Amino acid sequence: MFMADIAGVQVLYTGDYSREEDCHLCAAEIPQLSPDICIIESTYGVQLHQPQNVREKRFTYVIHSTISQGGCVLILAFALGRAQELILILDEYWSNHPELNNIPIYYASPLAKRCMVVYQTYINSMNERICNQFANSNPFDFKHISSL
């Protein structure tokens, strides 16, 4: 998010953001600014979402049941924050379900892999859960997920 002054007109630009905390990121803070123009990318701007725990439970249930029935799962995640969130959810789920430990998980994104370094470098910008976990172990050092 940044503010630019263009010929006396204050323009605030931001990419997509969320006012809700997710698995690794804090909720976005809204600055106390009064821009003349505001440009905001918004993927889900007017959508109401189910609570995070409900979405995660549905996500992991579908994956677990698909694997239990002999299926494979392919998840496309283009947004970098979303990719890290899904990887964190799956790594934790696999840790809590030893019966799945022989099922490999891979992600194929050189950009997502490079982004992991950024997340680890700025760990203090992550939410409280990730910061606390980092005190004991690196939450981005996945035990059940490998990069291709």
Short mmCIF file of N, CA and C in Angstrom, two decimals:
data_model
loop_
_atom_site.label_atom_id
_atom_site.label_comp_id
_atom_site.label_asym_id
_atom_site.label_seq_id
_atom_site.Cartn_x
_atom_site.Cartn_y
_atom_site.Cartn_z
N MET A 1 0.87 -1.16 0.00
CA MET A 1 0.00 0.00 0.00
C MET A 1 0.91 1.22 0.00
N PHE A 2 0.65 2.15 -0.91
CA PHE A 2 1.44 3.37 -0.87
C PHE A 2 0.62 4.55 -1.35
N MET A 3 1.05 5.72 -0.92
CA MET A 3 0.38 6.98 -1.25
C MET A 3 1.32 7.76 -2.15
N ALA A 4 0.77 8.32 -3.20
CA ALA A 4 1.55 9.15 -4.12
C ALA A 4 0.83 10.48 -4.30
N ASP A 5 1.61 11.52 -4.39
CA ASP A 5 1.06 12.84 -4.67
C ASP A 5 1.37 13.16 -6.12
N ILE A 6 0.33 13.28 -6.93
CA ILE A 6 0.51 13.54 -8.35
C ILE A 6 -0.16 14.87 -8.66
N ALA A 7 0.64 15.88 -8.87
CA ALA A 7 0.15 17.23 -9.17
C ALA A 7 -0.86 17.71 -8.13
N GLY A 8 -0.57 17.44 -6.86
CA GLY A 8 -1.45 17.89 -5.79
C GLY A 8 -2.63 16.97 -5.49
N VAL A 9 -2.73 15.87 -6.23
CA VAL A 9 -3.81 14.90 -6.00
C VAL A 9 -3.19 13.71 -5.27
N GLN A 10 -3.73 13.39 -4.10
CA GLN A 10 -3.21 12.27 -3.34
C GLN A 10 -3.91 10.97 -3.77
N VAL A 11 -3.09 10.02 -4.21
CA VAL A 11 -3.59 8.74 -4.71
C VAL A 11 -3.07 7.64 -3.79
N LEU A 12 -3.99 6.86 -3.24
CA LEU A 12 -3.63 5.71 -2.43
C LEU A 12 -3.82 4.47 -3.29
N TYR A 13 -2.77 3.65 -3.39
CA TYR A 13 -2.85 2.40 -4.15
C TYR A 13 -2.55 1.23 -3.22
N THR A 14 -3.33 0.19 -3.34
CA THR A 14 -3.07 -1.03 -2.59
C THR A 14 -3.44 -2.25 -3.42
N GLY A 15 -2.69 -3.29 -3.22
CA GLY A 15 -3.06 -4.58 -3.80
C GLY A 15 -4.19 -5.15 -2.97
N ASP A 16 -4.53 -6.39 -3.24
CA ASP A 16 -5.58 -7.07 -2.49
C ASP A 16 -5.15 -7.20 -1.04
N TYR A 17 -6.04 -7.00 -0.12
CA TYR A 17 -5.72 -7.14 1.30
C TYR A 17 -6.92 -7.70 2.04
N SER A 18 -6.67 -8.18 3.24
CA SER A 18 -7.74 -8.76 4.05
C SER A 18 -7.72 -8.12 5.42
N ARG A 19 -8.89 -7.86 5.95
CA ARG A 19 -9.02 -7.32 7.30
C ARG A 19 -9.12 -8.46 8.32
N GLU A 20 -9.01 -9.71 7.84
CA GLU A 20 -9.03 -10.86 8.73
C GLU A 20 -7.66 -11.51 8.75
N GLU A 21 -7.24 -11.94 9.93
CA GLU A 21 -5.98 -12.66 10.06
C GLU A 21 -6.13 -14.03 9.40
N ASP A 22 -5.07 -14.51 8.75
CA ASP A 22 -5.12 -15.87 8.23
C ASP A 22 -4.05 -16.71 8.92
N CYS A 23 -3.67 -17.81 8.33
CA CYS A 23 -2.74 -18.74 8.99
C CYS A 23 -1.37 -18.14 9.28
N HIS A 24 -0.97 -17.16 8.53
CA HIS A 24 0.38 -16.63 8.72
C HIS A 24 0.45 -15.11 8.73
N LEU A 25 -0.48 -14.44 8.11
CA LEU A 25 -0.41 -12.99 8.02
C LEU A 25 -1.38 -12.31 8.99
N CYS A 26 -0.98 -11.14 9.44
CA CYS A 26 -1.86 -10.33 10.28
C CYS A 26 -2.93 -9.70 9.40
N ALA A 27 -4.00 -9.28 10.02
CA ALA A 27 -5.03 -8.53 9.29
C ALA A 27 -4.42 -7.20 8.84
N ALA A 28 -4.84 -6.73 7.68
CA ALA A 28 -4.33 -5.46 7.18
C ALA A 28 -4.81 -4.31 8.07
N GLU A 29 -3.91 -3.38 8.29
CA GLU A 29 -4.27 -2.17 9.03
C GLU A 29 -4.62 -1.09 8.02
N ILE A 30 -5.69 -0.38 8.29
CA ILE A 30 -6.11 0.69 7.40
C ILE A 30 -5.49 1.99 7.91
N PRO A 31 -4.67 2.63 7.08
CA PRO A 31 -4.04 3.87 7.53
C PRO A 31 -5.06 5.01 7.64
N GLN A 32 -4.80 5.93 8.53
CA GLN A 32 -5.67 7.09 8.71
C GLN A 32 -5.28 8.16 7.69
N LEU A 33 -5.68 7.94 6.46
CA LEU A 33 -5.37 8.85 5.36
C LEU A 33 -6.67 9.30 4.71
N SER A 34 -6.59 10.40 4.02
CA SER A 34 -7.76 10.89 3.28
C SER A 34 -7.34 11.17 1.84
N PRO A 35 -7.18 10.10 1.05
CA PRO A 35 -6.75 10.31 -0.34
C PRO A 35 -7.86 10.90 -1.19
N ASP A 36 -7.45 11.54 -2.24
CA ASP A 36 -8.42 12.03 -3.23
C ASP A 36 -8.90 10.88 -4.10
N ILE A 37 -7.99 9.95 -4.37
CA ILE A 37 -8.32 8.79 -5.20
C ILE A 37 -7.76 7.55 -4.49
N CYS A 38 -8.55 6.49 -4.48
CA CYS A 38 -8.11 5.23 -3.87
C CYS A 38 -8.27 4.12 -4.91
N ILE A 39 -7.18 3.42 -5.19
CA ILE A 39 -7.21 2.32 -6.15
C ILE A 39 -6.90 1.05 -5.36
N ILE A 40 -7.85 0.10 -5.37
CA ILE A 40 -7.71 -1.11 -4.58
C ILE A 40 -8.00 -2.32 -5.46
N GLU A 41 -7.06 -3.26 -5.50
CA GLU A 41 -7.33 -4.54 -6.13
C GLU A 41 -8.20 -5.32 -5.15
N SER A 42 -9.22 -5.99 -5.65
CA SER A 42 -10.09 -6.73 -4.75
C SER A 42 -10.62 -7.98 -5.43
N THR A 43 -10.12 -9.11 -4.98
CA THR A 43 -10.58 -10.38 -5.52
C THR A 43 -11.94 -10.76 -4.93
N TYR A 44 -12.08 -10.59 -3.62
CA TYR A 44 -13.30 -10.99 -2.92
C TYR A 44 -13.92 -9.81 -2.19
N GLY A 45 -13.81 -8.63 -2.73
CA GLY A 45 -14.23 -7.41 -2.04
C GLY A 45 -15.62 -7.38 -1.47
N VAL A 46 -16.59 -7.97 -2.14
CA VAL A 46 -17.97 -7.90 -1.66
C VAL A 46 -18.50 -9.25 -1.18
N GLN A 47 -17.60 -10.22 -1.03
CA GLN A 47 -18.01 -11.56 -0.65
C GLN A 47 -17.96 -11.72 0.87
N LEU A 48 -18.93 -12.44 1.40
CA LEU A 48 -18.91 -12.83 2.80
C LEU A 48 -18.35 -14.25 2.85
N HIS A 49 -17.38 -14.46 3.71
CA HIS A 49 -16.75 -15.77 3.82
C HIS A 49 -17.19 -16.48 5.08
N GLN A 50 -17.18 -17.80 5.03
CA GLN A 50 -17.39 -18.58 6.23
C GLN A 50 -16.17 -18.36 7.14
N PRO A 51 -16.30 -18.63 8.43
CA PRO A 51 -15.16 -18.49 9.33
C PRO A 51 -13.98 -19.34 8.85
N GLN A 52 -12.78 -18.88 9.14
CA GLN A 52 -11.57 -19.56 8.67
C GLN A 52 -11.53 -21.02 9.09
N ASN A 53 -11.88 -21.32 10.34
CA ASN A 53 -11.81 -22.71 10.80
C ASN A 53 -12.77 -23.61 10.01
N VAL A 54 -13.91 -23.08 9.61
CA VAL A 54 -14.88 -23.85 8.81
C VAL A 54 -14.31 -24.11 7.41
N ARG A 55 -13.71 -23.09 6.81
CA ARG A 55 -13.11 -23.25 5.48
C ARG A 55 -11.96 -24.26 5.51
N GLU A 56 -11.11 -24.16 6.53
CA GLU A 56 -9.97 -25.08 6.65
C GLU A 56 -10.44 -26.51 6.85
N LYS A 57 -11.45 -26.70 7.68
CA LYS A 57 -11.97 -28.05 7.93
C LYS A 57 -12.55 -28.66 6.65
N ARG A 58 -13.29 -27.85 5.89
CA ARG A 58 -13.87 -28.34 4.63
C ARG A 58 -12.75 -28.67 3.64
N PHE A 59 -11.74 -27.82 3.56
CA PHE A 59 -10.60 -28.00 2.66
C PHE A 59 -9.88 -29.31 2.98
N THR A 60 -9.51 -29.50 4.25
CA THR A 60 -8.77 -30.70 4.63
C THR A 60 -9.64 -31.96 4.54
N TYR A 61 -10.93 -31.83 4.81
CA TYR A 61 -11.84 -32.98 4.70
C TYR A 61 -11.89 -33.48 3.25
N VAL A 62 -12.04 -32.56 2.31
CA VAL A 62 -12.12 -32.95 0.89
C VAL A 62 -10.83 -33.63 0.45
N ILE A 63 -9.70 -33.08 0.87
CA ILE A 63 -8.41 -33.68 0.50
C ILE A 63 -8.26 -35.06 1.14
N HIS A 64 -8.53 -35.16 2.42
CA HIS A 64 -8.38 -36.43 3.14
C HIS A 64 -9.30 -37.49 2.54
N SER A 65 -10.55 -37.15 2.30
CA SER A 65 -11.49 -38.14 1.76
C SER A 65 -11.12 -38.54 0.33
N THR A 66 -10.61 -37.61 -0.45
CA THR A 66 -10.18 -37.94 -1.82
C THR A 66 -9.01 -38.93 -1.79
N ILE A 67 -8.04 -38.67 -0.93
CA ILE A 67 -6.88 -39.56 -0.81
C ILE A 67 -7.31 -40.92 -0.27
N SER A 68 -8.21 -40.92 0.71
CA SER A 68 -8.69 -42.18 1.30
C SER A 68 -9.39 -43.06 0.27
N GLN A 69 -9.95 -42.44 -0.76
CA GLN A 69 -10.64 -43.19 -1.81
C GLN A 69 -9.72 -43.50 -2.99
N GLY A 70 -8.40 -43.25 -2.79
CA GLY A 70 -7.42 -43.58 -3.82
C GLY A 70 -7.18 -42.48 -4.83
N GLY A 71 -7.74 -41.32 -4.61
CA GLY A 71 -7.59 -40.22 -5.55
C GLY A 71 -6.34 -39.39 -5.31
N CYS A 72 -6.10 -38.49 -6.23
CA CYS A 72 -5.00 -37.53 -6.13
C CYS A 72 -5.61 -36.13 -6.13
N VAL A 73 -4.88 -35.18 -5.60
CA VAL A 73 -5.39 -33.82 -5.50
C VAL A 73 -4.38 -32.87 -6.14
N LEU A 74 -4.88 -31.99 -6.97
CA LEU A 74 -4.07 -30.93 -7.56
C LEU A 74 -4.74 -29.61 -7.20
N ILE A 75 -3.98 -28.74 -6.56
CA ILE A 75 -4.51 -27.44 -6.13
C ILE A 75 -3.74 -26.35 -6.84
N LEU A 76 -4.45 -25.50 -7.54
CA LEU A 76 -3.83 -24.37 -8.20
C LEU A 76 -3.97 -23.15 -7.29
N ALA A 77 -2.85 -22.57 -6.95
CA ALA A 77 -2.86 -21.38 -6.08
C ALA A 77 -1.91 -20.37 -6.69
N PHE A 78 -2.47 -19.37 -7.31
CA PHE A 78 -1.64 -18.39 -8.01
C PHE A 78 -1.17 -17.27 -7.10
N ALA A 79 -1.95 -16.93 -6.12
CA ALA A 79 -1.58 -15.83 -5.23
C ALA A 79 -0.53 -16.32 -4.24
N LEU A 80 0.51 -15.54 -4.06
CA LEU A 80 1.61 -15.98 -3.21
C LEU A 80 1.18 -16.17 -1.76
N GLY A 81 0.48 -15.25 -1.18
CA GLY A 81 0.03 -15.43 0.20
C GLY A 81 -0.86 -16.65 0.35
N ARG A 82 -1.70 -16.89 -0.63
CA ARG A 82 -2.60 -18.05 -0.60
C ARG A 82 -1.80 -19.35 -0.66
N ALA A 83 -0.78 -19.39 -1.49
CA ALA A 83 0.03 -20.61 -1.59
C ALA A 83 0.66 -20.94 -0.24
N GLN A 84 1.25 -19.97 0.43
CA GLN A 84 1.87 -20.21 1.73
C GLN A 84 0.82 -20.64 2.76
N GLU A 85 -0.35 -20.03 2.71
CA GLU A 85 -1.40 -20.39 3.65
C GLU A 85 -1.83 -21.84 3.47
N LEU A 86 -2.04 -22.26 2.24
CA LEU A 86 -2.47 -23.64 1.97
C LEU A 86 -1.38 -24.63 2.37
N ILE A 87 -0.13 -24.29 2.11
CA ILE A 87 0.97 -25.17 2.49
C ILE A 87 1.05 -25.31 4.01
N LEU A 88 0.90 -24.21 4.72
CA LEU A 88 0.91 -24.27 6.19
C LEU A 88 -0.24 -25.14 6.72
N ILE A 89 -1.42 -24.96 6.15
CA ILE A 89 -2.59 -25.75 6.57
C ILE A 89 -2.33 -27.24 6.35
N LEU A 90 -1.84 -27.58 5.16
CA LEU A 90 -1.62 -29.00 4.83
C LEU A 90 -0.49 -29.61 5.67
N ASP A 91 0.58 -28.86 5.89
CA ASP A 91 1.68 -29.39 6.68
C ASP A 91 1.23 -29.68 8.11
N GLU A 92 0.45 -28.79 8.69
CA GLU A 92 -0.07 -29.00 10.04
C GLU A 92 -1.05 -30.18 10.06
N TYR A 93 -1.91 -30.27 9.04
CA TYR A 93 -2.87 -31.36 8.98
C TYR A 93 -2.16 -32.70 8.88
N TRP A 94 -1.14 -32.78 8.03
CA TRP A 94 -0.38 -34.02 7.88
C TRP A 94 0.31 -34.38 9.20
N SER A 95 0.81 -33.39 9.92
CA SER A 95 1.45 -33.64 11.22
C SER A 95 0.47 -34.24 12.22
N ASN A 96 -0.78 -33.81 12.14
CA ASN A 96 -1.81 -34.29 13.06
C ASN A 96 -2.49 -35.58 12.61
N HIS A 97 -2.15 -36.07 11.42
CA HIS A 97 -2.76 -37.28 10.88
C HIS A 97 -1.66 -38.21 10.35
N PRO A 98 -1.04 -38.97 11.26
CA PRO A 98 0.09 -39.83 10.86
C PRO A 98 -0.25 -40.83 9.76
N GLU A 99 -1.53 -41.18 9.64
CA GLU A 99 -1.92 -42.13 8.58
C GLU A 99 -1.69 -41.54 7.18
N LEU A 100 -1.48 -40.25 7.10
CA LEU A 100 -1.24 -39.60 5.81
C LEU A 100 0.25 -39.37 5.54
N ASN A 101 1.10 -39.66 6.51
CA ASN A 101 2.52 -39.31 6.38
C ASN A 101 3.22 -39.98 5.21
N ASN A 102 2.68 -41.08 4.70
CA ASN A 102 3.30 -41.73 3.54
C ASN A 102 2.79 -41.15 2.22
N ILE A 103 1.87 -40.21 2.28
CA ILE A 103 1.34 -39.55 1.08
C ILE A 103 2.14 -38.27 0.86
N PRO A 104 2.87 -38.18 -0.25
CA PRO A 104 3.69 -36.98 -0.48
C PRO A 104 2.86 -35.77 -0.90
N ILE A 105 3.36 -34.61 -0.53
CA ILE A 105 2.78 -33.35 -0.98
C ILE A 105 3.90 -32.56 -1.63
N TYR A 106 3.63 -32.06 -2.83
CA TYR A 106 4.61 -31.25 -3.55
C TYR A 106 3.96 -29.95 -3.96
N TYR A 107 4.77 -28.91 -4.02
CA TYR A 107 4.29 -27.68 -4.66
C TYR A 107 5.28 -27.32 -5.75
N ALA A 108 4.76 -26.85 -6.85
CA ALA A 108 5.57 -26.56 -8.03
C ALA A 108 5.46 -25.08 -8.36
N SER A 109 6.24 -24.29 -7.66
CA SER A 109 6.24 -22.86 -7.92
C SER A 109 7.57 -22.27 -7.48
N PRO A 110 8.45 -22.01 -8.44
CA PRO A 110 9.72 -21.38 -8.07
C PRO A 110 9.51 -20.03 -7.36
N LEU A 111 8.47 -19.31 -7.77
CA LEU A 111 8.20 -18.02 -7.13
C LEU A 111 7.76 -18.21 -5.68
N ALA A 112 6.87 -19.19 -5.43
CA ALA A 112 6.44 -19.46 -4.05
C ALA A 112 7.62 -19.91 -3.20
N LYS A 113 8.53 -20.69 -3.79
CA LYS A 113 9.72 -21.14 -3.06
C LYS A 113 10.60 -19.94 -2.69
N ARG A 114 10.82 -19.04 -3.64
CA ARG A 114 11.63 -17.84 -3.35
C ARG A 114 10.95 -16.97 -2.32
N CYS A 115 9.63 -16.95 -2.35
CA CYS A 115 8.88 -16.13 -1.40
C CYS A 115 9.03 -16.64 0.03
N MET A 116 9.27 -17.93 0.20
CA MET A 116 9.45 -18.48 1.54
C MET A 116 10.60 -17.77 2.25
N VAL A 117 11.64 -17.42 1.51
CA VAL A 117 12.78 -16.70 2.09
C VAL A 117 12.33 -15.33 2.60
N VAL A 118 11.46 -14.67 1.86
CA VAL A 118 10.95 -13.37 2.28
C VAL A 118 10.13 -13.53 3.57
N TYR A 119 9.27 -14.53 3.61
CA TYR A 119 8.46 -14.77 4.81
C TYR A 119 9.35 -15.03 6.02
N GLN A 120 10.42 -15.82 5.83
CA GLN A 120 11.32 -16.13 6.94
C GLN A 120 12.14 -14.90 7.35
N THR A 121 12.50 -14.08 6.39
CA THR A 121 13.27 -12.87 6.69
C THR A 121 12.45 -11.89 7.51
N TYR A 122 11.18 -11.78 7.19
CA TYR A 122 10.31 -10.82 7.86
C TYR A 122 9.32 -11.54 8.79
N ILE A 123 9.82 -12.51 9.53
CA ILE A 123 8.98 -13.31 10.41
C ILE A 123 8.23 -12.44 11.41
N ASN A 124 8.82 -11.33 11.82
CA ASN A 124 8.16 -10.44 12.79
C ASN A 124 6.94 -9.74 12.21
N SER A 125 6.78 -9.80 10.90
CA SER A 125 5.60 -9.22 10.26
C SER A 125 4.46 -10.23 10.16
N MET A 126 4.73 -11.47 10.53
CA MET A 126 3.71 -12.50 10.49
C MET A 126 2.81 -12.37 11.72
N ASN A 127 1.75 -13.14 11.76
CA ASN A 127 0.84 -13.06 12.90
C ASN A 127 1.48 -13.66 14.16
N GLU A 128 0.81 -13.49 15.28
CA GLU A 128 1.36 -13.90 16.58
C GLU A 128 1.62 -15.41 16.63
N ARG A 129 0.72 -16.18 16.05
CA ARG A 129 0.87 -17.64 16.05
C ARG A 129 2.17 -18.06 15.38
N ILE A 130 2.46 -17.50 14.22
CA ILE A 130 3.68 -17.84 13.49
C ILE A 130 4.91 -17.34 14.24
N CYS A 131 4.85 -16.14 14.79
CA CYS A 131 5.98 -15.60 15.56
C CYS A 131 6.29 -16.48 16.76
N ASN A 132 5.25 -16.92 17.47
CA ASN A 132 5.46 -17.80 18.63
C ASN A 132 6.03 -19.15 18.20
N GLN A 133 5.52 -19.67 17.11
CA GLN A 133 6.01 -20.96 16.60
C GLN A 133 7.47 -20.84 16.18
N PHE A 134 7.83 -19.70 15.61
CA PHE A 134 9.20 -19.49 15.13
C PHE A 134 10.21 -19.51 16.27
N ALA A 135 9.77 -19.17 17.48
CA ALA A 135 10.65 -19.21 18.65
C ALA A 135 11.17 -20.63 18.90
N ASN A 136 10.38 -21.65 18.51
CA ASN A 136 10.76 -23.05 18.72
C ASN A 136 11.26 -23.74 17.46
N SER A 137 10.63 -23.41 16.33
CA SER A 137 11.01 -24.02 15.06
C SER A 137 10.52 -23.13 13.93
N ASN A 138 11.11 -23.31 12.78
CA ASN A 138 10.74 -22.51 11.61
C ASN A 138 9.45 -23.05 11.00
N PRO A 139 8.34 -22.30 11.07
CA PRO A 139 7.07 -22.79 10.52
C PRO A 139 7.10 -22.96 9.00
N PHE A 140 8.10 -22.34 8.34
CA PHE A 140 8.21 -22.47 6.89
C PHE A 140 9.21 -23.55 6.48
N ASP A 141 9.67 -24.32 7.45
CA ASP A 141 10.50 -25.50 7.19
C ASP A 141 9.55 -26.68 7.27
N PHE A 142 8.93 -27.02 6.15
CA PHE A 142 7.84 -27.98 6.13
C PHE A 142 8.33 -29.41 6.30
N LYS A 143 7.64 -30.16 7.11
CA LYS A 143 8.01 -31.54 7.38
C LYS A 143 7.39 -32.52 6.38
N HIS A 144 6.28 -32.12 5.78
CA HIS A 144 5.54 -33.06 4.92
C HIS A 144 5.36 -32.54 3.49
N ILE A 145 5.98 -31.42 3.18
CA ILE A 145 5.78 -30.80 1.86
C ILE A 145 7.12 -30.47 1.25
N SER A 146 7.27 -30.79 -0.02
CA SER A 146 8.52 -30.53 -0.73
C SER A 146 8.24 -29.70 -1.97
N SER A 147 9.22 -28.91 -2.33
CA SER A 147 9.15 -28.15 -3.58
C SER A 147 9.71 -29.01 -4.70
N LEU A 148 9.08 -28.93 -5.85
CA LEU A 148 9.61 -29.66 -7.02
C LEU A 148 10.71 -28.86 -7.69
#
